[in-house]
Structure formats: structure tokens, C-alpha cells
PDB file of C-alpha atoms in Angstrom:
ATOM      1  CA  ALA S   1     118.983  61.858  32.742  1.00  0.00           C
ATOM      2  CA  GLN S   2     120.155  63.186  29.430  1.00  0.00           C
ATOM      3  CA  SER S   3     121.023  66.761  28.555  1.00  0.00           C
ATOM      4  CA  VAL S   4     122.220  68.642  25.510  1.00  0.00           C
ATOM      5  CA  THR S   5     124.387  71.744  25.464  1.00  0.00           C
ATOM      6  CA  GLN S   6     124.732  74.082  22.544  1.00  0.00           C
ATOM      7  CA  LEU S   7     127.195  76.658  23.734  1.00  0.00           C
ATOM      8  CA  ASP S   8     126.842  79.056  20.820  1.00  0.00           C
ATOM      9  CA  SER S   9     123.515  80.848  20.783  1.00  0.00           C
ATOM     10  CA  GLN S  10     124.392  82.744  17.603  1.00  0.00           C
ATOM     11  CA  VAL S  11     126.952  82.130  14.877  1.00  0.00           C
ATOM     12  CA  PRO S  12     127.449  84.761  12.169  1.00  0.00           C
ATOM     13  CA  VAL S  13     129.432  83.615   9.148  1.00  0.00           C
ATOM     14  CA  PHE S  14     130.073  84.970   5.678  1.00  0.00           C
ATOM     15  CA  GLU S  15     128.665  83.229   2.648  1.00  0.00           C
ATOM     16  CA  GLU S  16     130.874  80.442   1.249  1.00  0.00           C
ATOM     17  CA  ALA S  17     132.824  80.212   4.513  1.00  0.00           C
ATOM     18  CA  PRO S  18     132.901  76.974   6.524  1.00  0.00           C
ATOM     19  CA  VAL S  19     130.894  76.667   9.709  1.00  0.00           C
ATOM     20  CA  GLU S  20     130.827  74.411  12.748  1.00  0.00           C
ATOM     21  CA  LEU S  21     127.950  74.368  15.221  1.00  0.00           C
ATOM     22  CA  ARG S  22     128.826  72.711  18.484  1.00  0.00           C
ATOM     23  CA  CYS S  23     126.795  70.197  20.433  1.00  0.00           C
ATOM     24  CA  ASN S  24     127.756  68.325  23.565  1.00  0.00           C
ATOM     25  CA  TYR S  25     125.581  65.853  25.394  1.00  0.00           C
ATOM     26  CA  SER S  26     125.469  64.116  28.719  1.00  0.00           C
ATOM     27  CA  SER S  27     124.110  60.624  29.229  1.00  0.00           C
ATOM     28  CA  SER S  28     124.847  57.559  31.315  1.00  0.00           C
ATOM     29  CA  VAL S  29     123.497  55.284  28.572  1.00  0.00           C
ATOM     30  CA  SER S  30     124.067  55.029  24.851  1.00  0.00           C
ATOM     31  CA  VAL S  31     122.155  57.552  22.812  1.00  0.00           C
ATOM     32  CA  TYR S  32     121.000  58.405  19.356  1.00  0.00           C
ATOM     33  CA  LEU S  33     121.871  61.914  18.167  1.00  0.00           C
ATOM     34  CA  PHE S  34     120.137  64.299  15.803  1.00  0.00           C
ATOM     35  CA  TRP S  35     120.340  67.722  14.259  1.00  0.00           C
ATOM     36  CA  TYR S  36     117.127  69.524  13.343  1.00  0.00           C
ATOM     37  CA  VAL S  37     116.806  72.787  11.446  1.00  0.00           C
ATOM     38  CA  GLN S  38     114.101  75.404  11.746  1.00  0.00           C
ATOM     39  CA  TYR S  39     113.931  77.909   8.907  1.00  0.00           C
ATOM     40  CA  PRO S  40     112.145  81.200   9.583  1.00  0.00           C
ATOM     41  CA  ASN S  41     108.396  80.675   9.954  1.00  0.00           C
ATOM     42  CA  GLN S  42     108.679  76.939   9.328  1.00  0.00           C
ATOM     43  CA  GLY S  43     108.493  73.802  11.455  1.00  0.00           C
ATOM     44  CA  LEU S  44     111.490  71.771  12.554  1.00  0.00           C
ATOM     45  CA  GLN S  45     112.859  69.275  10.081  1.00  0.00           C
ATOM     46  CA  LEU S  46     115.485  66.583  10.408  1.00  0.00           C
ATOM     47  CA  LEU S  47     118.912  67.455   9.049  1.00  0.00           C
ATOM     48  CA  LEU S  48     120.758  64.268   9.977  1.00  0.00           C
ATOM     49  CA  LYS S  49     120.983  61.547  12.605  1.00  0.00           C
ATOM     50  CA  TYR S  50     123.455  59.184  14.186  1.00  0.00           C
ATOM     51  CA  LEU S  51     122.160  55.811  15.331  1.00  0.00           C
ATOM     52  CA  SER S  52     125.189  53.526  15.025  1.00  0.00           C
ATOM     53  CA  GLY S  53     128.002  52.628  12.663  1.00  0.00           C
ATOM     54  CA  SER S  54     130.178  55.234  10.975  1.00  0.00           C
ATOM     55  CA  THR S  55     130.738  58.208  13.241  1.00  0.00           C
ATOM     56  CA  LEU S  56     130.599  60.622  10.317  1.00  0.00           C
ATOM     57  CA  VAL S  57     127.066  61.126   9.109  1.00  0.00           C
ATOM     58  CA  LYS S  58     125.930  63.142   6.146  1.00  0.00           C
ATOM     59  CA  GLY S  59     122.661  64.964   5.968  1.00  0.00           C
ATOM     60  CA  ILE S  60     120.685  67.144   3.664  1.00  0.00           C
ATOM     61  CA  ASN S  61     121.912  70.401   2.134  1.00  0.00           C
ATOM     62  CA  GLY S  62     125.578  69.470   2.398  1.00  0.00           C
ATOM     63  CA  PHE S  63     125.698  69.265   6.191  1.00  0.00           C
ATOM     64  CA  GLU S  64     127.579  66.566   8.070  1.00  0.00           C
ATOM     65  CA  ALA S  65     128.208  65.757  11.709  1.00  0.00           C
ATOM     66  CA  GLU S  66     130.717  63.654  13.570  1.00  0.00           C
ATOM     67  CA  PHE S  67     129.911  61.620  16.656  1.00  0.00           C
ATOM     68  CA  ASN S  68     132.740  61.640  19.179  1.00  0.00           C
ATOM     69  CA  LYS S  69     131.956  59.333  22.058  1.00  0.00           C
ATOM     70  CA  SER S  70     134.999  60.196  24.151  1.00  0.00           C
ATOM     71  CA  GLN S  71     134.229  63.897  23.979  1.00  0.00           C
ATOM     72  CA  THR S  72     130.449  63.335  24.060  1.00  0.00           C
ATOM     73  CA  SER S  73     130.091  65.660  21.112  1.00  0.00           C
ATOM     74  CA  PHE S  74     128.150  65.742  17.873  1.00  0.00           C
ATOM     75  CA  HIS S  75     129.268  68.887  16.056  1.00  0.00           C
ATOM     76  CA  LEU S  76     127.604  69.961  12.834  1.00  0.00           C
ATOM     77  CA  ARG S  77     129.688  71.189   9.926  1.00  0.00           C
ATOM     78  CA  LYS S  78     129.332  72.558   6.442  1.00  0.00           C
ATOM     79  CA  PRO S  79     132.337  73.413   4.271  1.00  0.00           C
ATOM     80  CA  SER S  80     130.657  76.310   2.454  1.00  0.00           C
ATOM     81  CA  VAL S  81     127.457  77.973   3.620  1.00  0.00           C
ATOM     82  CA  HIS S  82     124.809  79.754   1.601  1.00  0.00           C
ATOM     83  CA  ILE S  83     122.490  82.574   2.502  1.00  0.00           C
ATOM     84  CA  SER S  84     119.667  80.032   2.504  1.00  0.00           C
ATOM     85  CA  ASP S  85     121.294  78.193   5.421  1.00  0.00           C
ATOM     86  CA  THR S  86     120.259  81.023   7.723  1.00  0.00           C
ATOM     87  CA  ALA S  87     118.132  79.258  10.314  1.00  0.00           C
ATOM     88  CA  GLU S  88     118.014  77.920  13.853  1.00  0.00           C
ATOM     89  CA  TYR S  89     119.743  74.612  14.398  1.00  0.00           C
ATOM     90  CA  PHE S  90     118.872  72.261  17.237  1.00  0.00           C
ATOM     91  CA  CYS S  91     120.840  69.297  18.498  1.00  0.00           C
ATOM     92  CA  ALA S  92     118.792  66.507  20.090  1.00  0.00           C
ATOM     93  CA  VAL S  93     119.462  63.257  21.901  1.00  0.00           C
ATOM     94  CA  THR S  94     117.404  60.234  22.821  1.00  0.00           C
ATOM     95  CA  PRO S  95     118.508  57.216  24.848  1.00  0.00           C
ATOM     96  CA  SER S  96     118.667  54.227  22.545  1.00  0.00           C
ATOM     97  CA  GLY S  97     115.627  52.053  23.066  1.00  0.00           C
ATOM     98  CA  THR S  98     113.426  54.916  24.171  1.00  0.00           C
ATOM     99  CA  TYR S  99     111.726  57.697  22.297  1.00  0.00           C
ATOM    100  CA  LYS S 100     112.074  60.694  24.570  1.00  0.00           C
ATOM    101  CA  TYR S 101     113.916  63.353  22.568  1.00  0.00           C
ATOM    102  CA  ILE S 102     115.760  66.068  24.457  1.00  0.00           C
ATOM    103  CA  PHE S 103     116.633  69.202  22.514  1.00  0.00           C
ATOM    104  CA  GLY S 104     119.327  71.777  23.068  1.00  0.00           C
ATOM    105  CA  THR S 105     118.616  75.484  23.234  1.00  0.00           C
ATOM    106  CA  GLY S 106     119.548  76.002  19.610  1.00  0.00           C
ATOM    107  CA  THR S 107     122.136  77.927  17.603  1.00  0.00           C
ATOM    108  CA  ARG S 108     121.038  80.703  15.309  1.00  0.00           C
ATOM    109  CA  LEU S 109     123.165  80.596  12.162  1.00  0.00           C
ATOM    110  CA  LYS S 110     123.205  83.871  10.268  1.00  0.00           C
ATOM    111  CA  VAL S 111     124.904  83.793   6.892  1.00  0.00           C
ATOM    112  CA  LEU S 112     126.112  87.195   5.734  1.00  0.00           C
ATOM    113  CA  ALA S 113     126.555  88.279   2.127  1.00  0.00           C
TER     114      ALA S 113
ATOM    115  CA  ASP H   1     101.369  62.140   3.405  1.00  0.00           C
ATOM    116  CA  THR H   2      99.550  65.216   4.620  1.00  0.00           C
ATOM    117  CA  GLY H   3     101.974  65.936   7.438  1.00  0.00           C
ATOM    118  CA  VAL H   4     101.279  66.682  11.074  1.00  0.00           C
ATOM    119  CA  SER H   5      98.508  69.214  11.505  1.00  0.00           C
ATOM    120  CA  GLN H   6      97.759  71.272  14.577  1.00  0.00           C
ATOM    121  CA  ASP H   7      94.711  73.291  15.431  1.00  0.00           C
ATOM    122  CA  PRO H   8      94.363  76.145  16.137  1.00  0.00           C
ATOM    123  CA  ARG H   9      97.416  77.966  14.796  1.00  0.00           C
ATOM    124  CA  HIS H  10      96.979  80.753  17.308  1.00  0.00           C
ATOM    125  CA  LYS H  11      95.102  81.011  20.573  1.00  0.00           C
ATOM    126  CA  ILE H  12      94.690  84.075  22.745  1.00  0.00           C
ATOM    127  CA  THR H  13      93.119  83.557  26.130  1.00  0.00           C
ATOM    128  CA  LYS H  14      92.742  85.274  29.439  1.00  0.00           C
ATOM    129  CA  ARG H  15      94.519  84.078  32.523  1.00  0.00           C
ATOM    130  CA  GLY H  16      92.503  81.444  34.337  1.00  0.00           C
ATOM    131  CA  GLN H  17      90.740  80.106  31.268  1.00  0.00           C
ATOM    132  CA  ASN H  18      91.098  76.542  29.969  1.00  0.00           C
ATOM    133  CA  VAL H  19      92.420  75.848  26.494  1.00  0.00           C
ATOM    134  CA  THR H  20      92.588  72.712  24.370  1.00  0.00           C
ATOM    135  CA  PHE H  21      94.780  72.055  21.363  1.00  0.00           C
ATOM    136  CA  ARG H  22      94.463  69.299  18.817  1.00  0.00           C
ATOM    137  CA  CYS H  23      97.119  67.402  16.902  1.00  0.00           C
ATOM    138  CA  ASP H  24      96.559  65.061  13.959  1.00  0.00           C
ATOM    139  CA  PRO H  25      99.702  63.026  13.306  1.00  0.00           C
ATOM    140  CA  ILE H  26     100.721  61.358  10.069  1.00  0.00           C
ATOM    141  CA  SER H  27      98.226  58.552   9.745  1.00  0.00           C
ATOM    142  CA  GLU H  28     100.529  55.536   9.968  1.00  0.00           C
ATOM    143  CA  HIS H  29     102.618  56.917  12.829  1.00  0.00           C
ATOM    144  CA  ASN H  30     102.215  55.221  16.181  1.00  0.00           C
ATOM    145  CA  ARG H  31     104.160  57.677  18.319  1.00  0.00           C
ATOM    146  CA  LEU H  32     102.999  61.179  19.076  1.00  0.00           C
ATOM    147  CA  TYR H  33     104.821  63.868  21.039  1.00  0.00           C
ATOM    148  CA  TRP H  34     104.019  67.211  22.590  1.00  0.00           C
ATOM    149  CA  TYR H  35     106.695  69.859  23.070  1.00  0.00           C
ATOM    150  CA  ARG H  36     106.658  73.467  24.208  1.00  0.00           C
ATOM    151  CA  GLN H  37     108.962  76.106  22.754  1.00  0.00           C
ATOM    152  CA  THR H  38     109.531  79.631  23.952  1.00  0.00           C
ATOM    153  CA  LEU H  39     111.451  82.338  22.145  1.00  0.00           C
ATOM    154  CA  GLY H  40     115.146  81.621  22.009  1.00  0.00           C
ATOM    155  CA  GLN H  41     114.790  78.156  23.495  1.00  0.00           C
ATOM    156  CA  GLY H  42     114.721  74.659  22.125  1.00  0.00           C
ATOM    157  CA  PRO H  43     111.648  72.450  22.209  1.00  0.00           C
ATOM    158  CA  GLU H  44     110.958  71.305  25.749  1.00  0.00           C
ATOM    159  CA  PHE H  45     109.618  67.780  26.101  1.00  0.00           C
ATOM    160  CA  LEU H  46     106.136  67.539  27.616  1.00  0.00           C
ATOM    161  CA  THR H  47     104.868  64.031  26.935  1.00  0.00           C
ATOM    162  CA  TYR H  48     104.653  61.264  24.382  1.00  0.00           C
ATOM    163  CA  PHE H  49     102.319  58.457  23.391  1.00  0.00           C
ATOM    164  CA  GLN H  50     102.809  55.124  21.755  1.00  0.00           C
ATOM    165  CA  ASN H  51      99.455  54.335  20.214  1.00  0.00           C
ATOM    166  CA  GLU H  52      96.956  55.314  22.927  1.00  0.00           C
ATOM    167  CA  ALA H  53      99.323  54.772  25.853  1.00  0.00           C
ATOM    168  CA  GLN H  54     100.963  57.817  27.423  1.00  0.00           C
ATOM    169  CA  LEU H  55     104.438  56.468  28.110  1.00  0.00           C
ATOM    170  CA  GLU H  56     106.139  59.427  29.677  1.00  0.00           C
ATOM    171  CA  LYS H  57     105.235  62.816  31.038  1.00  0.00           C
ATOM    172  CA  SER H  58     107.722  65.514  31.960  1.00  0.00           C
ATOM    173  CA  ARG H  59     108.097  66.183  35.672  1.00  0.00           C
ATOM    174  CA  LEU H  60     108.139  69.851  34.750  1.00  0.00           C
ATOM    175  CA  LEU H  61     104.554  69.547  33.668  1.00  0.00           C
ATOM    176  CA  SER H  62     102.141  70.671  36.320  1.00  0.00           C
ATOM    177  CA  ASP H  63      98.840  68.992  37.030  1.00  0.00           C
ATOM    178  CA  ARG H  64      97.143  71.712  35.012  1.00  0.00           C
ATOM    179  CA  PHE H  65      98.373  70.028  31.835  1.00  0.00           C
ATOM    180  CA  SER H  66      96.778  66.873  30.496  1.00  0.00           C
ATOM    181  CA  ALA H  67      97.089  65.084  27.202  1.00  0.00           C
ATOM    182  CA  GLU H  68      95.052  62.315  25.660  1.00  0.00           C
ATOM    183  CA  ARG H  69      95.192  60.131  22.606  1.00  0.00           C
ATOM    184  CA  PRO H  70      92.041  58.088  23.029  1.00  0.00           C
ATOM    185  CA  LYS H  71      92.091  55.959  19.890  1.00  0.00           C
ATOM    186  CA  GLY H  72      95.755  56.117  19.069  1.00  0.00           C
ATOM    187  CA  SER H  73      95.177  58.640  16.312  1.00  0.00           C
ATOM    188  CA  PHE H  74      94.712  62.345  17.080  1.00  0.00           C
ATOM    189  CA  SER H  75      95.717  63.846  20.406  1.00  0.00           C
ATOM    190  CA  THR H  76      94.552  66.739  22.543  1.00  0.00           C
ATOM    191  CA  LEU H  77      96.524  68.829  24.997  1.00  0.00           C
ATOM    192  CA  GLU H  78      94.500  70.698  27.608  1.00  0.00           C
ATOM    193  CA  ILE H  79      95.804  73.419  29.885  1.00  0.00           C
ATOM    194  CA  GLN H  80      93.544  74.311  32.779  1.00  0.00           C
ATOM    195  CA  ARG H  81      93.578  77.647  34.605  1.00  0.00           C
ATOM    196  CA  THR H  82      96.117  79.131  32.219  1.00  0.00           C
ATOM    197  CA  GLU H  83      98.870  81.371  33.540  1.00  0.00           C
ATOM    198  CA  GLN H  84     100.939  83.969  31.716  1.00  0.00           C
ATOM    199  CA  GLY H  85     103.928  81.646  31.958  1.00  0.00           C
ATOM    200  CA  ASP H  86     102.087  79.154  29.759  1.00  0.00           C
ATOM    201  CA  SER H  87     102.480  81.487  26.787  1.00  0.00           C
ATOM    202  CA  ALA H  88     104.546  79.558  24.250  1.00  0.00           C
ATOM    203  CA  MET H  89     104.456  77.644  21.002  1.00  0.00           C
ATOM    204  CA  TYR H  90     103.070  74.161  21.541  1.00  0.00           C
ATOM    205  CA  LEU H  91     104.485  71.699  19.067  1.00  0.00           C
ATOM    206  CA  CYS H  92     103.228  68.280  18.136  1.00  0.00           C
ATOM    207  CA  ALA H  93     105.365  65.689  16.401  1.00  0.00           C
ATOM    208  CA  SER H  94     104.890  62.115  15.286  1.00  0.00           C
ATOM    209  CA  SER H  95     107.081  59.232  14.240  1.00  0.00           C
ATOM    210  CA  GLY H  96     106.392  55.902  12.633  1.00  0.00           C
ATOM    211  CA  ARG H  97     107.385  52.322  12.743  1.00  0.00           C
ATOM    212  CA  GLN H  98     108.929  51.688   9.332  1.00  0.00           C
ATOM    213  CA  GLY H  99     112.647  51.005   9.288  1.00  0.00           C
ATOM    214  CA  ASN H 100     114.628  53.657  11.068  1.00  0.00           C
ATOM    215  CA  ASN H 101     111.653  55.340  12.650  1.00  0.00           C
ATOM    216  CA  GLU H 102     113.374  57.860  14.850  1.00  0.00           C
ATOM    217  CA  LYS H 103     112.682  60.800  12.565  1.00  0.00           C
ATOM    218  CA  LEU H 104     110.250  63.216  14.127  1.00  0.00           C
ATOM    219  CA  PHE H 105     107.819  65.023  11.858  1.00  0.00           C
ATOM    220  CA  PHE H 106     106.747  68.296  13.419  1.00  0.00           C
ATOM    221  CA  GLY H 107     103.591  70.272  12.954  1.00  0.00           C
ATOM    222  CA  SER H 108     103.596  74.047  12.591  1.00  0.00           C
ATOM    223  CA  GLY H 109     102.561  74.486  16.214  1.00  0.00           C
ATOM    224  CA  THR H 110      99.906  76.323  18.180  1.00  0.00           C
ATOM    225  CA  GLN H 111     100.978  79.719  19.486  1.00  0.00           C
ATOM    226  CA  LEU H 112      99.361  80.373  22.861  1.00  0.00           C
ATOM    227  CA  SER H 113      99.194  83.853  24.311  1.00  0.00           C
ATOM    228  CA  VAL H 114      97.834  84.216  27.830  1.00  0.00           C
ATOM    229  CA  LEU H 115      96.836  87.766  28.719  1.00  0.00           C
TER     230      LEU H 115
END
């Protein structure tokens, strides 16, 4: 079975500072990895995904994530955050070849002025 | 593309009553998912369909929960004999078959409150 761990439930950061949101997964098979974002009072939307190929993937709004197979991690980063990045961020995994998506518990990013 | 729509947006019911939610996916999408989300938690997988076939159902889901997608288009999620612990946001998502089709499109959810 697959699982996803997001150790940080909340991350406060000042505007224009860099941020890293951590995600670790567990799986006995190869997986696809995703980050979704949920802005206040909105539905979840895809930020970026890793399926194969380059381990560094770029997403919308200046976010990027790096797949590290040896550490089973898929951390999300942004070099300079904006107030508008305040949201809940969810890491998700699905075994390749299936379509069952497992989500982590989420990290609430709060960008401070 | 009208997006994934869910109905109703909110539902308040008394314990022991049955409730049914509807999800209309994006029209060309063949996969449809149901998730449940409680405050401070991530979406919890309930079940998913490929066309009309229900391919997987969470073991966490009791027999009180049933989902259908009779013609491979819209889906319904029914909860029988609701309990207070069923209070949550019920999310529907769909995904399609074109190219890299792993992107889930989520609806706005149905917020269930069981009194």
C-alpha cells in the first residue's frame, strides 16, 4: 500500500522569502507524484506532477519540485513567495498504471507581509 | 469545459437519515473519483470509476456507503443511516484520457453536516 507523509502541518514564511514544503512517500512499486493546491474557499487544483524523466519538475506560479527516489521524497519549493501563495498544499501519489490517488494531510502555507 | 459540478453544495441532515449526492464530471472524462475531506486533513480516497465500472473501493468505507455511475457519466454517492462521524466535505473529481491524463479536476464539494 502507498502512503504520503507531510510532516509540516503549517509553514509561516515572510513575503519574498524562499519556502520548501516537504513530502515523503512510501510505496513498494513505482509511483507518480503530484502537488495540489487549495486556495481559501476554492477546490483543489494541480500545481505540478512527476511521471517520469527529469527529476526536477516545474509547475504553475513559480513552484517546482524535485523527485528523489533514494529518499522517497518530492519536496515543493519556491524561491520567493507572495501573499497570494497562502493556501493549503497537498502532496499525492498514485502507483503507476493505476488511478488511485492517495493524498497527504496537507501543509498550510501562510505568507506574512 | 464547464468543470466538475456537485450537488448540493451543502446538506444538513439528522442522524439516521439517508443522503444522496450527485457529481457531474467533465463530459469527456472517463474516470470519476469520490473523496472525503475533514477539517485539517487531506482528501481521503473513497472509490473510483472507469466509465461505469467501479474499480476500487476503500476498505475504510462501510457498507452504508454506495456509489454508482450507471451510464458512465454522472455519479451518485449515497450514505445510509448517517452518523455524526460522516460529517465532512465530499469531493468528486474526474480525469480524462487525452495524453497525460493523470490530472484530477475537482468539484467544489458537498459539505455534509449530520446533527
